[in-house]
mmCIF file of N, CA and C and ligand atoms in Angstrom:
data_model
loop_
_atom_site.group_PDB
_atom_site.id
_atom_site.type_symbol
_atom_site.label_atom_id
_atom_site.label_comp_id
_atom_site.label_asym_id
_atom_site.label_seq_id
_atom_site.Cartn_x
_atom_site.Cartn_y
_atom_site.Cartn_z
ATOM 1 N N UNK A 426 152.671 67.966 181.850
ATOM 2 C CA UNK A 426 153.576 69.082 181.564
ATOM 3 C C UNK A 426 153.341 70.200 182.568
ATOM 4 N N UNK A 427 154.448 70.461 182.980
ATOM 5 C CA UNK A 427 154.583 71.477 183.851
ATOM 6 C C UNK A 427 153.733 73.109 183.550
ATOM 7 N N UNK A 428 152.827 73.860 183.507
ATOM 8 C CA UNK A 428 153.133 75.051 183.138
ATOM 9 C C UNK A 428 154.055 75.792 183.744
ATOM 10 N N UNK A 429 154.545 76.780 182.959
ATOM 11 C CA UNK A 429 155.770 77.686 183.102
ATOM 12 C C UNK A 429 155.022 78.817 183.578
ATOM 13 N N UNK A 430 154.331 79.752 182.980
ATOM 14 C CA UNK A 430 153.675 80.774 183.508
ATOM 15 C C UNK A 430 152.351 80.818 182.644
ATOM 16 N N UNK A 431 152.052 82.164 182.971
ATOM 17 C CA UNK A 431 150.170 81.952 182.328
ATOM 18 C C UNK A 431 149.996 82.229 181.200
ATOM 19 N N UNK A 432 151.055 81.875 180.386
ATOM 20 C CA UNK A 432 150.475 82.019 179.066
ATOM 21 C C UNK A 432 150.821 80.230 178.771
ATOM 22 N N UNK A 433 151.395 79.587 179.730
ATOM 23 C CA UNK A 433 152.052 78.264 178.851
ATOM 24 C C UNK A 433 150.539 77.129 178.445
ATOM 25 N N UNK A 434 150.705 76.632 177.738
ATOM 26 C CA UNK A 434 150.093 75.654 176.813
ATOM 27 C C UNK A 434 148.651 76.048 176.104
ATOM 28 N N UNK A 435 148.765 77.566 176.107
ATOM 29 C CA UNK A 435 147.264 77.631 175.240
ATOM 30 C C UNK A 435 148.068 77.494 173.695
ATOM 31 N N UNK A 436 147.554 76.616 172.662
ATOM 32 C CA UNK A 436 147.886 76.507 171.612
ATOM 33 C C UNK A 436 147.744 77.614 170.247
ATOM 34 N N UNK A 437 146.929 78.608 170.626
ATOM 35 C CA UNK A 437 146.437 79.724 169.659
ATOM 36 C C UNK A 437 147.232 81.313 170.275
ATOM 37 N N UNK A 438 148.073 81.012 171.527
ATOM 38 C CA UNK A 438 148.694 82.662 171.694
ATOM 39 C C UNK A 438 149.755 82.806 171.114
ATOM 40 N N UNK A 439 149.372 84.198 170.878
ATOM 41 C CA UNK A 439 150.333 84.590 170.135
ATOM 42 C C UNK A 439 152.021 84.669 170.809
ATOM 43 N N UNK A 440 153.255 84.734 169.326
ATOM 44 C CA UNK A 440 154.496 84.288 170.260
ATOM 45 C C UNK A 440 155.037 85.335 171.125
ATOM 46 N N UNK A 441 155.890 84.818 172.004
ATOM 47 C CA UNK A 441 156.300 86.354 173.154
ATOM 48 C C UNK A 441 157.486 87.025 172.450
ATOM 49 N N UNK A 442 157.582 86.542 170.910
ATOM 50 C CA UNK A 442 158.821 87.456 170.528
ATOM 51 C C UNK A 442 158.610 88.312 169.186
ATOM 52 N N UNK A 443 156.873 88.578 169.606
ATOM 53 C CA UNK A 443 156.597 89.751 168.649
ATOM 54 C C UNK A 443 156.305 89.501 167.306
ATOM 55 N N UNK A 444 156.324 88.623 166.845
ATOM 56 C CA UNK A 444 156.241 88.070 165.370
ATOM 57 C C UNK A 444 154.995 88.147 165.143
ATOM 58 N N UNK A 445 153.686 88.520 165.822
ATOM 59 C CA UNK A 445 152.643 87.886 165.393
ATOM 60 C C UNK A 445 152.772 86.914 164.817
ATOM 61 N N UNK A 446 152.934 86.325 164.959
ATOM 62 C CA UNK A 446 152.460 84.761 164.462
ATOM 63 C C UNK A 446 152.446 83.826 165.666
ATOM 64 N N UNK A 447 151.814 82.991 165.640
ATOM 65 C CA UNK A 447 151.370 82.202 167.162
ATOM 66 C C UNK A 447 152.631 81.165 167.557
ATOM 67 N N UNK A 448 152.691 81.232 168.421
ATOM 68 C CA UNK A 448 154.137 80.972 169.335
ATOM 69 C C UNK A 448 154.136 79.409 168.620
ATOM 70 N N UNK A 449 152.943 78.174 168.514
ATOM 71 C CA UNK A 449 153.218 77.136 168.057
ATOM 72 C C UNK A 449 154.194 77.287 166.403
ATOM 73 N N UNK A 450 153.277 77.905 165.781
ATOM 74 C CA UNK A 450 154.452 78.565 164.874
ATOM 75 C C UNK A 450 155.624 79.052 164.598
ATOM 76 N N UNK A 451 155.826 80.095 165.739
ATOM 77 C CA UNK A 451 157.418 80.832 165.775
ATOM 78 C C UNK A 451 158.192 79.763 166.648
ATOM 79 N N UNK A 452 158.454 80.603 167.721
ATOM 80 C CA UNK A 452 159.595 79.891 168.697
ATOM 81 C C UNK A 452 158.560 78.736 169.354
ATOM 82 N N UNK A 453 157.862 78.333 169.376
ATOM 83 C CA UNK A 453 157.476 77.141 170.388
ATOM 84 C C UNK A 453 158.213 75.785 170.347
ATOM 85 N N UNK A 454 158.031 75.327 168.937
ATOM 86 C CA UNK A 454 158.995 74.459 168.854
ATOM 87 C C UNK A 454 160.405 74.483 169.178
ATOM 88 N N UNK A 455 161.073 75.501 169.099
ATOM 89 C CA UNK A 455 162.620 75.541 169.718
ATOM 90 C C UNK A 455 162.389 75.829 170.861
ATOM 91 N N UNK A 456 161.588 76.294 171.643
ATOM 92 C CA UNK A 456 161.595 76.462 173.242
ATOM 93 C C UNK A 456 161.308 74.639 173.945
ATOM 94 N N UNK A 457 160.446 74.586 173.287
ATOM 95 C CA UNK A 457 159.764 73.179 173.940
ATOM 96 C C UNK A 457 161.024 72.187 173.306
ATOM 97 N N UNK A 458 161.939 71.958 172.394
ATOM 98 C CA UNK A 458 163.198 71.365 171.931
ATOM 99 C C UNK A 458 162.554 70.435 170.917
ATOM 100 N N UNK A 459 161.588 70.843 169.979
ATOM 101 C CA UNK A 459 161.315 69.561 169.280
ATOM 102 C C UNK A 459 161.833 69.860 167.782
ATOM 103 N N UNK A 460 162.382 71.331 167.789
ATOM 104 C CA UNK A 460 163.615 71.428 166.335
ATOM 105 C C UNK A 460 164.300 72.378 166.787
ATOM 106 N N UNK A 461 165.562 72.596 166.829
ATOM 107 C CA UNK A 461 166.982 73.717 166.115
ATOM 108 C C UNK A 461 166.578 74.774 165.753
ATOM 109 N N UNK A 462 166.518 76.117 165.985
ATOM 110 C CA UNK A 462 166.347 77.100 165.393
ATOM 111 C C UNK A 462 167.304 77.206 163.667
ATOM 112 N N UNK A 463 166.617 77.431 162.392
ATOM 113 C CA UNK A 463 167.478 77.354 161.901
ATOM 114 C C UNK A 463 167.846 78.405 161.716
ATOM 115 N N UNK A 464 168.283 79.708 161.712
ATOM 116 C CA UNK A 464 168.892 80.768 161.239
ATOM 117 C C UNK A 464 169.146 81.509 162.872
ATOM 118 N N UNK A 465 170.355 82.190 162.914
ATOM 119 C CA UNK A 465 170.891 82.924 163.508
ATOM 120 C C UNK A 465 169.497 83.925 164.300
ATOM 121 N N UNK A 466 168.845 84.409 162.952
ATOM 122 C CA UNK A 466 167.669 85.642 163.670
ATOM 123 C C UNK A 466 166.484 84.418 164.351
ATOM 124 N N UNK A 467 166.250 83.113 164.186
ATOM 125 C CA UNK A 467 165.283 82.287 164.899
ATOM 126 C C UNK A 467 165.718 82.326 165.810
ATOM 127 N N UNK A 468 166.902 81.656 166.133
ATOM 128 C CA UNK A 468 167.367 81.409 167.931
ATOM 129 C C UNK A 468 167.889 82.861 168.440
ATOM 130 N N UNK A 469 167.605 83.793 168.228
ATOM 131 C CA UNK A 469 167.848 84.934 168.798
ATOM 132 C C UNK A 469 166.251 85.203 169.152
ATOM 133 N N UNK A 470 165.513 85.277 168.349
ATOM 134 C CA UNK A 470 164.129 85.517 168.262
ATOM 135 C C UNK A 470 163.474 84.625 169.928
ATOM 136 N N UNK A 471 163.809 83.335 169.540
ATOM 137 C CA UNK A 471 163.249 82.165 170.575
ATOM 138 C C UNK A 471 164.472 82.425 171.685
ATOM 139 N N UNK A 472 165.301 83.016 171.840
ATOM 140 C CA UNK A 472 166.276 83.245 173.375
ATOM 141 C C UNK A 472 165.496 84.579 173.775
ATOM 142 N N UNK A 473 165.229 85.904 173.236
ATOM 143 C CA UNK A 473 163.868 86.425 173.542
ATOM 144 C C UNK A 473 162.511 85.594 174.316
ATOM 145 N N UNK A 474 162.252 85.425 173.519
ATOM 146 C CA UNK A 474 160.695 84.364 174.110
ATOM 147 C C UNK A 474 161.179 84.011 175.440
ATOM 148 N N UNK A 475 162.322 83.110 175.152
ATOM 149 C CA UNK A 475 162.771 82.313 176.694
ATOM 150 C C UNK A 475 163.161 83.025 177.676
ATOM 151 N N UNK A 476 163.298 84.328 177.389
ATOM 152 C CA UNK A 476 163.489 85.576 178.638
ATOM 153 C C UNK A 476 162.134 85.604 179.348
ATOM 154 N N UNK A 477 161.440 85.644 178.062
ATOM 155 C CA UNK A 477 159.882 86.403 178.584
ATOM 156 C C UNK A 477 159.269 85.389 179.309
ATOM 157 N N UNK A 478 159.414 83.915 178.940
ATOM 158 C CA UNK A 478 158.906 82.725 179.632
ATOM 159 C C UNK A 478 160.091 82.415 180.450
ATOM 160 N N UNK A 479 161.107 82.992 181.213
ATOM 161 C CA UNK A 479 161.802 82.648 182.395
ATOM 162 C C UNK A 479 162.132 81.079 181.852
ATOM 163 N N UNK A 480 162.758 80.816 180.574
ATOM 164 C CA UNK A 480 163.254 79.599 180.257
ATOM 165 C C UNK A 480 164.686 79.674 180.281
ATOM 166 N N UNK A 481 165.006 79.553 182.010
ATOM 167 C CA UNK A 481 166.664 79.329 181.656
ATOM 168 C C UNK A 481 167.462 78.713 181.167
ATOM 169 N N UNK A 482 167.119 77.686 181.458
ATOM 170 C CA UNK A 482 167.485 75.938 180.722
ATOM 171 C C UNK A 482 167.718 76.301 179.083
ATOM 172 N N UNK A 483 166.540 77.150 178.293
ATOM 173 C CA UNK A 483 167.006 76.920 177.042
ATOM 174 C C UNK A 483 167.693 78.166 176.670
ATOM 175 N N UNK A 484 167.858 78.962 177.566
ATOM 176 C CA UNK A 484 169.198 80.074 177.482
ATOM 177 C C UNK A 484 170.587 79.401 177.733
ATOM 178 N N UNK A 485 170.731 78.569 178.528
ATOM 179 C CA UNK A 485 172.117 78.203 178.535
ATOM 180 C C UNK A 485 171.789 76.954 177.767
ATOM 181 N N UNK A 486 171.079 76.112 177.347
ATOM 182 C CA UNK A 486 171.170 75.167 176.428
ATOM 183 C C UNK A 486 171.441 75.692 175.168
ATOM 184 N N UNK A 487 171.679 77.037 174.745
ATOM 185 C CA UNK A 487 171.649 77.392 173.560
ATOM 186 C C UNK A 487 173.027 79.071 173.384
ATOM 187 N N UNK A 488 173.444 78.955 174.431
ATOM 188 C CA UNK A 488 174.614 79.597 174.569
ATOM 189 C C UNK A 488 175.876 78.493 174.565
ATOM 190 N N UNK A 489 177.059 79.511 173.514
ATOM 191 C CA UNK A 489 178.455 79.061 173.555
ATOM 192 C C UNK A 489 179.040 78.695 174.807
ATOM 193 N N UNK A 490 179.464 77.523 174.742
ATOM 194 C CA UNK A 490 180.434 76.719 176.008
ATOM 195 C C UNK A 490 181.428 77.849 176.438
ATOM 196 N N UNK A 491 181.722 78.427 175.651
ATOM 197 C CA UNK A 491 183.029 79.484 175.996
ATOM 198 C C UNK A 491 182.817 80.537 176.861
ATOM 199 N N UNK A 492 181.108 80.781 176.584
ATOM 200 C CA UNK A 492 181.087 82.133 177.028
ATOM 201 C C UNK A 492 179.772 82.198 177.895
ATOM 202 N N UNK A 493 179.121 81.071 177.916
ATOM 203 C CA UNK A 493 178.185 80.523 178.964
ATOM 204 C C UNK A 493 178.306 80.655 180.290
ATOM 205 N N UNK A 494 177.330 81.506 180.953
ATOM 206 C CA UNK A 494 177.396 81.762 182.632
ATOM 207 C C UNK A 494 177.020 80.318 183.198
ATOM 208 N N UNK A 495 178.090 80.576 183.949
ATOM 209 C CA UNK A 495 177.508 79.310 185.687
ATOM 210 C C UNK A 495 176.186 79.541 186.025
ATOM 211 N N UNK A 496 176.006 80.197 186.136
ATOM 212 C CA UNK A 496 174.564 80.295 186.835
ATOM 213 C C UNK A 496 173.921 81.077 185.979
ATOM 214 N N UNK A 497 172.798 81.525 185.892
ATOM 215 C CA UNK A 497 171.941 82.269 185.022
ATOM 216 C C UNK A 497 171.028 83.058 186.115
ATOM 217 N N UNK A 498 170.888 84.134 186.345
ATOM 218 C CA UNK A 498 170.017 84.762 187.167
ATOM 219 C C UNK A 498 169.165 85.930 186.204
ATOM 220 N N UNK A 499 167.385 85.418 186.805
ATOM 221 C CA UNK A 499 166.558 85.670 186.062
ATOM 222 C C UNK A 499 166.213 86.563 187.062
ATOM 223 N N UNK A 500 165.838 88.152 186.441
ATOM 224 C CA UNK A 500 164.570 88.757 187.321
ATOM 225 C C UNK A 500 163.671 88.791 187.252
ATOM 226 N N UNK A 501 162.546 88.215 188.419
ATOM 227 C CA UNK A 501 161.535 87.708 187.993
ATOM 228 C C UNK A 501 160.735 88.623 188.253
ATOM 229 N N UNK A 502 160.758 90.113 188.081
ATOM 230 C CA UNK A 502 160.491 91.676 188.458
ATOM 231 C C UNK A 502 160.525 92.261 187.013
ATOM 232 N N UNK A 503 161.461 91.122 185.985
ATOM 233 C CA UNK A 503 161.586 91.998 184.789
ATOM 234 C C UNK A 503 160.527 91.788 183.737
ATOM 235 N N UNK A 504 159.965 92.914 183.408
ATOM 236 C CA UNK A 504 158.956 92.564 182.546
ATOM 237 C C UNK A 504 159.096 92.956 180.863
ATOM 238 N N UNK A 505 159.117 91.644 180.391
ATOM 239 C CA UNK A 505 159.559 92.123 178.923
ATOM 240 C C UNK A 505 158.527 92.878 177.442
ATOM 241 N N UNK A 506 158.892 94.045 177.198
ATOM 242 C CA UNK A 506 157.711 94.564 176.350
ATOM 243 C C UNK A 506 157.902 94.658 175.285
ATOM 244 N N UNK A 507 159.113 94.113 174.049
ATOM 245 C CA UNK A 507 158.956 94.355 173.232
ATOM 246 C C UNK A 507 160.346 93.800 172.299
ATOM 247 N N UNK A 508 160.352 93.354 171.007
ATOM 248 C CA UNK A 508 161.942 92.918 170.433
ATOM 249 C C UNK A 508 161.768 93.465 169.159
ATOM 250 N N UNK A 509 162.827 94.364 168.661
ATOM 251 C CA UNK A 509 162.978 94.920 167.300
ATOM 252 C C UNK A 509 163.786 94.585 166.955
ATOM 253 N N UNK A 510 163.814 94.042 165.533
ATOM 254 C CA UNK A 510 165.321 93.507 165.050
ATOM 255 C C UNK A 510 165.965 94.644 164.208
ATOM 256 N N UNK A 511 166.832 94.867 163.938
ATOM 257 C CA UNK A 511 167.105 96.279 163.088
ATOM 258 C C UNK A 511 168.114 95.528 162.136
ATOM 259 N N UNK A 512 169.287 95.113 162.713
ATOM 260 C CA UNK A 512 170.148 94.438 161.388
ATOM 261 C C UNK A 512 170.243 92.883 161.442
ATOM 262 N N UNK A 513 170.852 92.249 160.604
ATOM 263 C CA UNK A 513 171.202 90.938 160.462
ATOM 264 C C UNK A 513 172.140 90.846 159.303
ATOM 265 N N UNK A 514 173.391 90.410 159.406
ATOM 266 C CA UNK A 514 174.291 89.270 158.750
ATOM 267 C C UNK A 514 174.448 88.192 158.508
ATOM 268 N N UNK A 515 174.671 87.637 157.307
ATOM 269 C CA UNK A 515 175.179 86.056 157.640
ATOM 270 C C UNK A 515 173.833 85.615 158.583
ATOM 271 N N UNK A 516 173.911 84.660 159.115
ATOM 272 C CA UNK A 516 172.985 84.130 160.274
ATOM 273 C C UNK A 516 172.316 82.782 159.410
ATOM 274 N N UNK A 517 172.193 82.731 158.253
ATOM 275 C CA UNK A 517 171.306 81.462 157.550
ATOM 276 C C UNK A 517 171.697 79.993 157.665
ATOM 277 N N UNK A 518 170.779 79.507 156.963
ATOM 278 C CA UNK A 518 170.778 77.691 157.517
ATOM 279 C C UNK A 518 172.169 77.478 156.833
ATOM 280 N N UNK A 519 172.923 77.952 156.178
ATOM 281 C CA UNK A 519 174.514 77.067 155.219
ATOM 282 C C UNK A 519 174.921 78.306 156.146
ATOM 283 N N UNK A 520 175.189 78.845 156.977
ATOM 284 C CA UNK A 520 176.365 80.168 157.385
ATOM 285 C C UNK A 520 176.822 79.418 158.436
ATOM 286 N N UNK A 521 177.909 79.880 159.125
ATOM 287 C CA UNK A 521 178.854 79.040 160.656
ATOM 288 C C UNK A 521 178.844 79.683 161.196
ATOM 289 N N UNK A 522 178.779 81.661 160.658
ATOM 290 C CA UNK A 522 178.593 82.224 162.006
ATOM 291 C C UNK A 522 177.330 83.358 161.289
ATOM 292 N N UNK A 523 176.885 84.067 162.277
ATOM 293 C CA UNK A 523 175.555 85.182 162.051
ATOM 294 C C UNK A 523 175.815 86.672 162.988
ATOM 295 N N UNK A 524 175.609 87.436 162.349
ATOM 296 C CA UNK A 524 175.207 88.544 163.453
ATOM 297 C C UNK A 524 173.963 88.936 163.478
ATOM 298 N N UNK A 525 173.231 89.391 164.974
ATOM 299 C CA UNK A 525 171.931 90.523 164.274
ATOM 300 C C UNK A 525 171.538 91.468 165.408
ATOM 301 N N UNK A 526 171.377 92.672 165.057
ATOM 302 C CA UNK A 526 171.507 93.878 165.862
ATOM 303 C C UNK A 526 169.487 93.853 166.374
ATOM 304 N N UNK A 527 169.457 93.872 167.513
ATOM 305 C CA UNK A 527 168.232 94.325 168.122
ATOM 306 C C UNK A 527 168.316 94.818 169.275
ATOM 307 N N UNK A 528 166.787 95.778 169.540
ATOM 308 C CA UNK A 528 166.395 96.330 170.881
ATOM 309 C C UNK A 528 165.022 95.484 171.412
ATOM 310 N N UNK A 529 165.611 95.643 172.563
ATOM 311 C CA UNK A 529 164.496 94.720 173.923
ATOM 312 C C UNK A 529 164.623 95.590 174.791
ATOM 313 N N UNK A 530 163.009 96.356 174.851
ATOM 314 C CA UNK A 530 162.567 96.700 176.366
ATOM 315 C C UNK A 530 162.278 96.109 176.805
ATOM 316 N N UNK A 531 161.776 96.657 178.244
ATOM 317 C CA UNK A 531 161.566 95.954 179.343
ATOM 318 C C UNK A 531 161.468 97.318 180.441
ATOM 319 N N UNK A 532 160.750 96.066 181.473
ATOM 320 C CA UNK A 532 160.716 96.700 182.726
ATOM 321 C C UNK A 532 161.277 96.483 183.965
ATOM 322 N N UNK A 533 161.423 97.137 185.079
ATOM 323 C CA UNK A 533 161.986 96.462 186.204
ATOM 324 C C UNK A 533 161.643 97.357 187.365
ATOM 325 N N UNK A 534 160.408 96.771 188.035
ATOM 326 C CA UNK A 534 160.378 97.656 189.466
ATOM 327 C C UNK A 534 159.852 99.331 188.779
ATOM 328 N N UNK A 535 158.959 99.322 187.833
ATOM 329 C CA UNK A 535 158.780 100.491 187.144
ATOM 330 C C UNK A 535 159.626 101.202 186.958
ATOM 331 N N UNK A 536 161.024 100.779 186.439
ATOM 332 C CA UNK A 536 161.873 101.429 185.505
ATOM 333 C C UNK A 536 162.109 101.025 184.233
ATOM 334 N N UNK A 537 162.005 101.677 183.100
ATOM 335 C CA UNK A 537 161.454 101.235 181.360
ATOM 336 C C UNK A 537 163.258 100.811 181.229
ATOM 337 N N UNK A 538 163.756 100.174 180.563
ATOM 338 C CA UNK A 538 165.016 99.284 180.307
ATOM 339 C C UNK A 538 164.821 98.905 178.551
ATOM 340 N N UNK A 539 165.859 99.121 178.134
ATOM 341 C CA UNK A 539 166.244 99.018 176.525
ATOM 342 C C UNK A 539 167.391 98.720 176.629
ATOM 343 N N UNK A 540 167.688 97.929 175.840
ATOM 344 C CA UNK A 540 168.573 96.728 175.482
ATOM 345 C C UNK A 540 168.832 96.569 174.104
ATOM 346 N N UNK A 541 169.824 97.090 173.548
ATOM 347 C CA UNK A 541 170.482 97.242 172.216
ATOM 348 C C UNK A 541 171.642 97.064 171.995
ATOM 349 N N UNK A 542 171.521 95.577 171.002
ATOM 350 C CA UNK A 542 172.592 95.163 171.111
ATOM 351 C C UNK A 542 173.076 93.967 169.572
ATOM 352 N N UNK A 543 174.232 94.226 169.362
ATOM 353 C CA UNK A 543 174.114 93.092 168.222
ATOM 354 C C UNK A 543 175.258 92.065 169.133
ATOM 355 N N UNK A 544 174.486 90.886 168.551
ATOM 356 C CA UNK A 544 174.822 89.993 169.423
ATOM 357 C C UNK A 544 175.618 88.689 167.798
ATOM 358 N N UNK A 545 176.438 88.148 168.021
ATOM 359 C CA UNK A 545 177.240 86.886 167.715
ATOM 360 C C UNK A 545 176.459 85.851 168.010
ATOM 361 N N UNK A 546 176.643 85.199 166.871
ATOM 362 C CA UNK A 546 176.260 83.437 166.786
ATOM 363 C C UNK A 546 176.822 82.872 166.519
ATOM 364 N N UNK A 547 176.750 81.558 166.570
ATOM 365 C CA UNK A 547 177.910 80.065 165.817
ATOM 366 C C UNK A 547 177.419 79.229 165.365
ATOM 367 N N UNK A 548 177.004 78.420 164.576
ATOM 368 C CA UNK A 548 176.655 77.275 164.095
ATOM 369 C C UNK A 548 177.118 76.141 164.215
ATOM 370 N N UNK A 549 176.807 75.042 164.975
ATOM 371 C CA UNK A 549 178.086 73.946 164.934
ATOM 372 C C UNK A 549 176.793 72.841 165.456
ATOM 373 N N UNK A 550 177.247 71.813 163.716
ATOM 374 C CA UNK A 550 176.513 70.525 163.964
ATOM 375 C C UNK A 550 174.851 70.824 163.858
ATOM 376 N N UNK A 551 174.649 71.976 163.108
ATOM 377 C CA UNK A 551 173.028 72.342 162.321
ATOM 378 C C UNK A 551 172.173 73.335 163.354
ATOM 379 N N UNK A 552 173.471 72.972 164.296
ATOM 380 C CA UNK A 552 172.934 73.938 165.728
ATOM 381 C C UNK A 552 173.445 75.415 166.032
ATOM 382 N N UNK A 553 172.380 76.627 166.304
ATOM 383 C CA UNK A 553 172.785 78.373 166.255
ATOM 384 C C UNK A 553 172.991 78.136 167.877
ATOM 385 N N UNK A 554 174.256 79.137 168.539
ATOM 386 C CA UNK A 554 174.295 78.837 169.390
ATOM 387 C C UNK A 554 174.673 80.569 169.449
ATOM 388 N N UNK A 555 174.046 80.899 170.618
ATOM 389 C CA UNK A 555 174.584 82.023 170.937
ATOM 390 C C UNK A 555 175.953 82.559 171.549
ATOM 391 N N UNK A 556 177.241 83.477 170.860
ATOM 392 C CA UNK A 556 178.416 83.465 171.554
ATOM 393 C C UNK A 556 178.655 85.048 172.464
ATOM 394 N N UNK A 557 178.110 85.935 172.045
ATOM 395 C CA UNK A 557 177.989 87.257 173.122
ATOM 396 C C UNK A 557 177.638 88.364 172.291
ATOM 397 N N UNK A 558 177.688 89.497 172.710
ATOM 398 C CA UNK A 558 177.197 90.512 171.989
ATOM 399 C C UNK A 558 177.550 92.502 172.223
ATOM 400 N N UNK A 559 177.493 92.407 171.687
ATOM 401 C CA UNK A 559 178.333 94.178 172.119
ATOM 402 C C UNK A 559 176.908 95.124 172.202
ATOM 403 N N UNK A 560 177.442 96.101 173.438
ATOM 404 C CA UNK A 560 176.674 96.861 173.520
ATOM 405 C C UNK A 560 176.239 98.009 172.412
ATOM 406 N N UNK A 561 175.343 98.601 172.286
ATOM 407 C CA UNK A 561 175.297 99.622 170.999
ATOM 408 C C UNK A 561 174.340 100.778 172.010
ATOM 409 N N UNK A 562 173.961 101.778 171.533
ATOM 410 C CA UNK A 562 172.925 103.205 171.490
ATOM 411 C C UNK A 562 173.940 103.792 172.853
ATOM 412 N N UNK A 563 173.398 104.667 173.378
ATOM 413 C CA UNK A 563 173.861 105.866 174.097
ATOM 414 C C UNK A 563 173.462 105.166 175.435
ATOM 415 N N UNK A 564 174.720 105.567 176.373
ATOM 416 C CA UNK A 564 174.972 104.614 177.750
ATOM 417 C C UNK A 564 173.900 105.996 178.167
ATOM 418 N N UNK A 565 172.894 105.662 179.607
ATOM 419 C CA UNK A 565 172.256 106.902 179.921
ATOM 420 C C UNK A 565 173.200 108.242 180.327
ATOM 421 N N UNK A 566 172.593 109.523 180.059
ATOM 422 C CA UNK A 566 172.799 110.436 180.452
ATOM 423 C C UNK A 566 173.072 110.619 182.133
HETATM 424 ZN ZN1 ZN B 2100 158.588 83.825 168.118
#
C-alpha cells in the first residue's frame, strides 16, 4: 500500500475530520472504500478527511455526476485546521436527499481561510453522494 502522506497507515491516529475518534473508526473505512458512508453528515465528514489526505479519487468518486469537476485541483499549500458541523437535515440511512451546514478552516501560503457552507447530498443505491453547496457567513470586508 501506497502511503498517502505522514499520517497514512498508523492504525491508532486520530481521524483528520475532528471527531476524535480514531480515523480506523470514523472515516477510514470510507476513505480506504471498504463501506458507504451511511448518513449524509458521514460522507461529508470523510470528503473533509479526503481534503486533508489529498484524496482526490474519493472526492470525485463520491460527488454527483451532474455536478462533478473534470479535473479536481488540490492545493498542496492548503493546510486544513479544522471542521465544525453546525446544522444538518434529513441526511440519514432511509433519506434520498440530506443537507448539512459546516465551517472548514484552513490555510494557504499563511493566509487563515474559512469555508462555510451548507452543502446538498443524494442518496442513490445506499450510496451519499455529494451534489453542491451554497455559500453562507460574510464575503470578506
Ligand atoms: Zn472522521
Amino acid at each position: 500500500m501506497t502511503k498517502r502522506n505522514k499520517n497514512g497507515g498508523e492504525t491508532n491516529e486520530t481521524c483528520p475530520c475532528g471527531s476524535g475518534a480514531a480515523r480506523r473508526a470514523c472515516c477510514g473505512p470510507y476513505l480506504d472504500g471498504a463501506v458507504v458512508a451511511p448518513t449524509a453528515e458521514a460522507l461529508m465528514r470523510s470528503r473533509y478527511s479526503a481534503f486533508v489526505e489529498g484524496r482526490r479519487e474519493y472526492l470525485l468518486r463520491t460527488w454527483a455526476e451532474e455536478t462533478r469537476p473534470q479535473v479536481l485541483e488540490l492545493d498542496p499549500e492548503q493546510r486544513w485546521l479544522g471542521l465544525g458541523i453546525r446544522a444538518r437535515s434529513a441526511g440519514g440511512p432511509e433519506d434520498e436527499v440530506g443537507e448539512v451546514e459546516f465551517v472548514a478552516r484552513s490555510r494557504v501560503r499563511g493566509r487563515g481561510q474559512r469555508l462555510h457552507e451548507r452543502s446538498r447530498f443524494r442518496r442513490v443505491d445506499g450510496q451519499w453522494f455529494y451534489v453542491g453547496g451554497t455559500l453562507l457567513g460574510k464575503p470578506p470586508a
